[in-house]
PDB file of C-alpha atoms in Angstrom:
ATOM      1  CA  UNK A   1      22.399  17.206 -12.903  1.00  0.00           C
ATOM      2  CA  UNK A   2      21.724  19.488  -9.778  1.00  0.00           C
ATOM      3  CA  UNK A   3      19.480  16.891  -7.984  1.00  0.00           C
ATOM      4  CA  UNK A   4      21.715  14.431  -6.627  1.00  0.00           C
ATOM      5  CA  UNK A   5      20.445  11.368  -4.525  1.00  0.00           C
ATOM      6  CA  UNK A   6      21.942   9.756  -1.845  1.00  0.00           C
ATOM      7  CA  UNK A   7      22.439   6.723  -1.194  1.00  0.00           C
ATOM      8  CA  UNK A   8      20.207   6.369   2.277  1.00  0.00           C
ATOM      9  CA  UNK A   9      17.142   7.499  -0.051  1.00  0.00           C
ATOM     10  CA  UNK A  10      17.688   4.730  -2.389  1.00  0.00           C
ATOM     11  CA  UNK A  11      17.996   2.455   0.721  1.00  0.00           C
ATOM     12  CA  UNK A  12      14.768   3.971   2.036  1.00  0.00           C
ATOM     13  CA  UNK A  13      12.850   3.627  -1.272  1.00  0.00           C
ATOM     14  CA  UNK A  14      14.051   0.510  -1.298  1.00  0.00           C
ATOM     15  CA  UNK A  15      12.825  -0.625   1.662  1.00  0.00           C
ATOM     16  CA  UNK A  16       9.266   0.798   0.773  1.00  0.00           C
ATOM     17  CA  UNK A  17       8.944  -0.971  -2.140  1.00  0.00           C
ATOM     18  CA  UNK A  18      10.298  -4.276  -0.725  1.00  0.00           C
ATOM     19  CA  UNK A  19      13.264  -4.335  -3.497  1.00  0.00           C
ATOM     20  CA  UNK A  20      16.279  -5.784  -2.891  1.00  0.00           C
ATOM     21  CA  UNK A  21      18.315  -3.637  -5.716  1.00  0.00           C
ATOM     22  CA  UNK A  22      22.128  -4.828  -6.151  1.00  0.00           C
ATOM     23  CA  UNK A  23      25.237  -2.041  -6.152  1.00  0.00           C
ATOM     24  CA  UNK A  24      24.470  -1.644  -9.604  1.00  0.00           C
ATOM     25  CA  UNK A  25      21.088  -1.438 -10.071  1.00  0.00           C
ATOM     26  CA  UNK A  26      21.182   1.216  -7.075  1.00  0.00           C
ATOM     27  CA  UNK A  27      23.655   3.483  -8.902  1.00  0.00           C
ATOM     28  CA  UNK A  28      20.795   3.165 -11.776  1.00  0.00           C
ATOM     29  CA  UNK A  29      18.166   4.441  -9.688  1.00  0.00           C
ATOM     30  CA  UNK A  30      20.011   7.179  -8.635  1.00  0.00           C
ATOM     31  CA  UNK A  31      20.978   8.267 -12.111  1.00  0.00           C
ATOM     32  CA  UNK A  32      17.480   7.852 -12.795  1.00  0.00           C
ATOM     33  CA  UNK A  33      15.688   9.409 -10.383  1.00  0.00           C
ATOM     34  CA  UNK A  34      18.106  12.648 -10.529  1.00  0.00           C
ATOM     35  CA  UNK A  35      17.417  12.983 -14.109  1.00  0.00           C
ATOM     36  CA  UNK A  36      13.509  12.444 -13.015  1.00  0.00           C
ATOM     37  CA  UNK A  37      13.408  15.483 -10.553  1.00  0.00           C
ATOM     38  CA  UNK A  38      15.383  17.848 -12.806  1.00  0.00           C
ATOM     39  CA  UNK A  39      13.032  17.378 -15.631  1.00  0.00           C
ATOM     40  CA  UNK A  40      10.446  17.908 -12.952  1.00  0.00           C
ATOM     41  CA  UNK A  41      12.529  21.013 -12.045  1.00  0.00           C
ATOM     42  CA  UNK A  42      12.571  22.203 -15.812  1.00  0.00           C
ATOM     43  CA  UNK A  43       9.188  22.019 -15.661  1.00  0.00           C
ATOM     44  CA  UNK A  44       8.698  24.131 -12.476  1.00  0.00           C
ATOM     45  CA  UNK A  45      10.435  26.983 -14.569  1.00  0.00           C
ATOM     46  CA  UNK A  46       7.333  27.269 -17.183  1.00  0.00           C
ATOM     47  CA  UNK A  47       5.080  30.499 -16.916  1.00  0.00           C
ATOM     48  CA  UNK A  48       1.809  28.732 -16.118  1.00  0.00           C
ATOM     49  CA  UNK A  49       0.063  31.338 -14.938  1.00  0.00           C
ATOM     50  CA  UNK A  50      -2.272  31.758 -18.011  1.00  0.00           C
ATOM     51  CA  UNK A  51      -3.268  28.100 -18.056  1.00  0.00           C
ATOM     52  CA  UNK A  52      -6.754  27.002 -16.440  1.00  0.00           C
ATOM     53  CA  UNK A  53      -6.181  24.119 -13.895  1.00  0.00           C
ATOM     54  CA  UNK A  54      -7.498  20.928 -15.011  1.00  0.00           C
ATOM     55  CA  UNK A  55      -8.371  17.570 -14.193  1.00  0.00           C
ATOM     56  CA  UNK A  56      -7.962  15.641 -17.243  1.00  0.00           C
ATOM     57  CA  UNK A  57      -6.836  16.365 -20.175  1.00  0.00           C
ATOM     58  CA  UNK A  58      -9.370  15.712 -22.596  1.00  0.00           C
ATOM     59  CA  UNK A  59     -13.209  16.771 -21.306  1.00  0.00           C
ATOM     60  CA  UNK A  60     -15.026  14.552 -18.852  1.00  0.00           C
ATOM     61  CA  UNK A  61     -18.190  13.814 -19.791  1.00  0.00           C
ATOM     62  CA  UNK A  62     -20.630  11.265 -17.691  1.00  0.00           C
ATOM     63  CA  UNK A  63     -20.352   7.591 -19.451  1.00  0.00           C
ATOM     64  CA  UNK A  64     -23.294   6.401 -17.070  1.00  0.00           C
ATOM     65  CA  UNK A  65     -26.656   5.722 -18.151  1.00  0.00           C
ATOM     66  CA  UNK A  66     -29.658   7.437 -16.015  1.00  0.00           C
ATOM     67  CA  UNK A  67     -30.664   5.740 -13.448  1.00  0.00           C
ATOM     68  CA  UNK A  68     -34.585   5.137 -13.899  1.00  0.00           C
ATOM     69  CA  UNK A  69     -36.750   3.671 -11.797  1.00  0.00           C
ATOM     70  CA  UNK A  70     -38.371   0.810 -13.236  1.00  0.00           C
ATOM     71  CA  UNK A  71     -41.114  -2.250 -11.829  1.00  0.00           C
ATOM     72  CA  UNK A  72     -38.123  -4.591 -10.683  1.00  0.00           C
ATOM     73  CA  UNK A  73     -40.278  -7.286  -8.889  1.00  0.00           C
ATOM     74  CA  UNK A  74     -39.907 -10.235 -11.057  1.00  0.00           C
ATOM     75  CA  UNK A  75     -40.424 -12.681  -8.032  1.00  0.00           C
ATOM     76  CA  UNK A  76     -42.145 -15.561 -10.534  1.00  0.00           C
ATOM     77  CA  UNK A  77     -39.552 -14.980 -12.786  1.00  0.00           C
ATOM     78  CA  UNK A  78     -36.872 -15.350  -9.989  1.00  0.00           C
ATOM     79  CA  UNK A  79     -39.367 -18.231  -8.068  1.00  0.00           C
ATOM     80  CA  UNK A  80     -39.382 -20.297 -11.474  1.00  0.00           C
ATOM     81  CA  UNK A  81     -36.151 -21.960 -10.858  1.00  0.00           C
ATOM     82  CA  UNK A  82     -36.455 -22.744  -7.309  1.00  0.00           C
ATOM     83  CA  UNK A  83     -36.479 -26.044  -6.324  1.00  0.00           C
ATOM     84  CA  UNK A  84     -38.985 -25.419  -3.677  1.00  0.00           C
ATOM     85  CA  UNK A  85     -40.832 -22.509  -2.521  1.00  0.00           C
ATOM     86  CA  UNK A  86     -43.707 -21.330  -0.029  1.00  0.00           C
ATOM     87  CA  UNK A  87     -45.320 -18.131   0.080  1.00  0.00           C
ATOM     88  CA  UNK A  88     -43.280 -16.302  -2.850  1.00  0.00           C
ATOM     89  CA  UNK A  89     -40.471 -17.128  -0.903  1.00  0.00           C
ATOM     90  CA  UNK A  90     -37.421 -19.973  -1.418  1.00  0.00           C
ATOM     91  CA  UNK A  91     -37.286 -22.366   1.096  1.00  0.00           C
ATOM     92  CA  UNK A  92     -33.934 -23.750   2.579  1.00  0.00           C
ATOM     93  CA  UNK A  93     -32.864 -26.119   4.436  1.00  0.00           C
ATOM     94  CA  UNK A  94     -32.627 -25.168   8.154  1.00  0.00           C
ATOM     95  CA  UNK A  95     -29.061 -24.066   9.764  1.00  0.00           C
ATOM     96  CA  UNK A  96     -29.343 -24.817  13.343  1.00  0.00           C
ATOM     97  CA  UNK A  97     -32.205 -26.201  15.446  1.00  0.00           C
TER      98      UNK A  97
END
């Protein structure tokens, strides 16, 4: 394990995530994330340089429907279940004099 942790970072990380982590479940972390960046470093070793950068890893296609303009003035339909109304409009009761 060539990425060794210390234990200010784990105190740090700590404090970012707002953990309080006992002895043991900080000597954990550290085992862990050591083993995390040296997979990360195994990784780094891998000739890449055929492979076209990407996004995702499956293809993105858009989900969304088209956005068509249609007549969207359904006032009476909207006006139907007002209680009261004047002049295609609701009418409320007033706020402040």
């Amino acid at each position: 394990m060539a990425n060794v942790i210390d234990d200010a970072a784990i105190e740090y990380i700590g404090i970012l995530a707002k953990l309080e982590l006992s002895e043991e479940e900080k000597e954990a972390a550290k085992k862990d994330m050591g083993r995390m960046l040296d997979h990360i470093d195994q990784l780094n070793e891998l000739d890449t340089s055929g492979v076209e950068p990407m996004s995702h890893v499956l293809p993105m296609r858009n989900v969304f429907r088209e956005d068509v303009v249609t007549n969207g003035d359904g006032r009476e339909d909207v006006l139907f279940n007002a209680p009261e109304q004047k002049e295609d409009m609701f009418v409320v009761p007033k706020t402040f004099e």
